[in-house]
Amino acid sequence: MAEYSWLLILIGGPFILGLLLALGMRQRRLSRYEREARDRATDRIYREEQ
């Protein structure tokens, strides 16, 4: 029984960790309003630096 526990830990642990990392790295697409707001803010920052 103990060997099955270790097998589950050794196989399941990295699988779960990889799954969590993949989910965490997914990026949500910005809406049209969010993209426009980001672009306006970027333009404003560039204008302030010049």
PDB file of C-alpha atoms in Angstrom:
ATOM      1  CA  MET A   1       0.000   0.000   0.000  1.00  0.00           C
ATOM      2  CA  ALA A   2       2.795   2.434   0.861  1.00  0.00           C
ATOM      3  CA  GLU A   3       4.452   1.883  -2.533  1.00  0.00           C
ATOM      4  CA  TYR A   4       1.241   2.993  -4.253  1.00  0.00           C
ATOM      5  CA  SER A   5       1.207   6.167  -2.197  1.00  0.00           C
ATOM      6  CA  TRP A   6       4.741   7.002  -3.304  1.00  0.00           C
ATOM      7  CA  LEU A   7       3.877   6.173  -6.893  1.00  0.00           C
ATOM      8  CA  LEU A   8       0.908   8.521  -6.727  1.00  0.00           C
ATOM      9  CA  ILE A   9       3.055  11.263  -5.201  1.00  0.00           C
ATOM     10  CA  LEU A  10       5.870  10.844  -7.729  1.00  0.00           C
ATOM     11  CA  ILE A  11       3.579  10.803 -10.762  1.00  0.00           C
ATOM     12  CA  GLY A  12       0.666  12.928  -9.584  1.00  0.00           C
ATOM     13  CA  GLY A  13       2.693  15.674  -7.913  1.00  0.00           C
ATOM     14  CA  PRO A  14       4.560  16.903 -11.000  1.00  0.00           C
ATOM     15  CA  PHE A  15       1.414  16.500 -13.100  1.00  0.00           C
ATOM     16  CA  ILE A  16      -0.616  18.688 -10.740  1.00  0.00           C
ATOM     17  CA  LEU A  17       2.221  21.212 -10.483  1.00  0.00           C
ATOM     18  CA  GLY A  18       2.497  21.411 -14.275  1.00  0.00           C
ATOM     19  CA  LEU A  19      -1.247  21.828 -14.609  1.00  0.00           C
ATOM     20  CA  LEU A  20      -1.283  24.667 -12.090  1.00  0.00           C
ATOM     21  CA  LEU A  21       1.636  26.383 -13.815  1.00  0.00           C
ATOM     22  CA  ALA A  22      -0.066  26.094 -17.211  1.00  0.00           C
ATOM     23  CA  LEU A  23      -3.287  27.560 -15.834  1.00  0.00           C
ATOM     24  CA  GLY A  24      -1.398  30.376 -14.149  1.00  0.00           C
ATOM     25  CA  MET A  25       0.469  31.304 -17.315  1.00  0.00           C
ATOM     26  CA  ARG A  26      -2.654  31.606 -19.430  1.00  0.00           C
ATOM     27  CA  GLN A  27      -3.379  35.186 -20.304  1.00  0.00           C
ATOM     28  CA  ARG A  28      -6.845  36.585 -20.522  1.00  0.00           C
ATOM     29  CA  ARG A  29      -7.609  38.486 -23.721  1.00  0.00           C
ATOM     30  CA  LEU A  30      -8.234  42.169 -23.217  1.00  0.00           C
ATOM     31  CA  SER A  31     -11.569  43.617 -24.222  1.00  0.00           C
ATOM     32  CA  ARG A  32     -11.739  46.373 -26.818  1.00  0.00           C
ATOM     33  CA  TYR A  33     -12.180  49.005 -24.091  1.00  0.00           C
ATOM     34  CA  GLU A  34      -9.191  47.654 -22.120  1.00  0.00           C
ATOM     35  CA  ARG A  35      -6.969  47.643 -25.220  1.00  0.00           C
ATOM     36  CA  GLU A  36      -7.917  51.238 -26.040  1.00  0.00           C
ATOM     37  CA  ALA A  37      -7.297  52.345 -22.441  1.00  0.00           C
ATOM     38  CA  ARG A  38      -3.905  50.607 -22.445  1.00  0.00           C
ATOM     39  CA  ASP A  39      -2.937  52.269 -25.723  1.00  0.00           C
ATOM     40  CA  ARG A  40      -4.015  55.733 -24.491  1.00  0.00           C
ATOM     41  CA  ALA A  41      -2.008  55.294 -21.298  1.00  0.00           C
ATOM     42  CA  THR A  42       1.046  54.136 -23.259  1.00  0.00           C
ATOM     43  CA  ASP A  43       0.814  57.146 -25.580  1.00  0.00           C
ATOM     44  CA  ARG A  44       0.474  59.469 -22.591  1.00  0.00           C
ATOM     45  CA  ILE A  45       3.570  58.005 -20.928  1.00  0.00           C
ATOM     46  CA  TYR A  46       5.622  58.349 -24.123  1.00  0.00           C
ATOM     47  CA  ARG A  47       4.504  61.980 -24.538  1.00  0.00           C
ATOM     48  CA  GLU A  48       5.438  62.790 -20.924  1.00  0.00           C
ATOM     49  CA  GLU A  49       8.947  61.388 -21.391  1.00  0.00           C
ATOM     50  CA  GLN A  50       9.729  63.581 -24.399  1.00  0.00           C
TER      51      GLN A  50
END
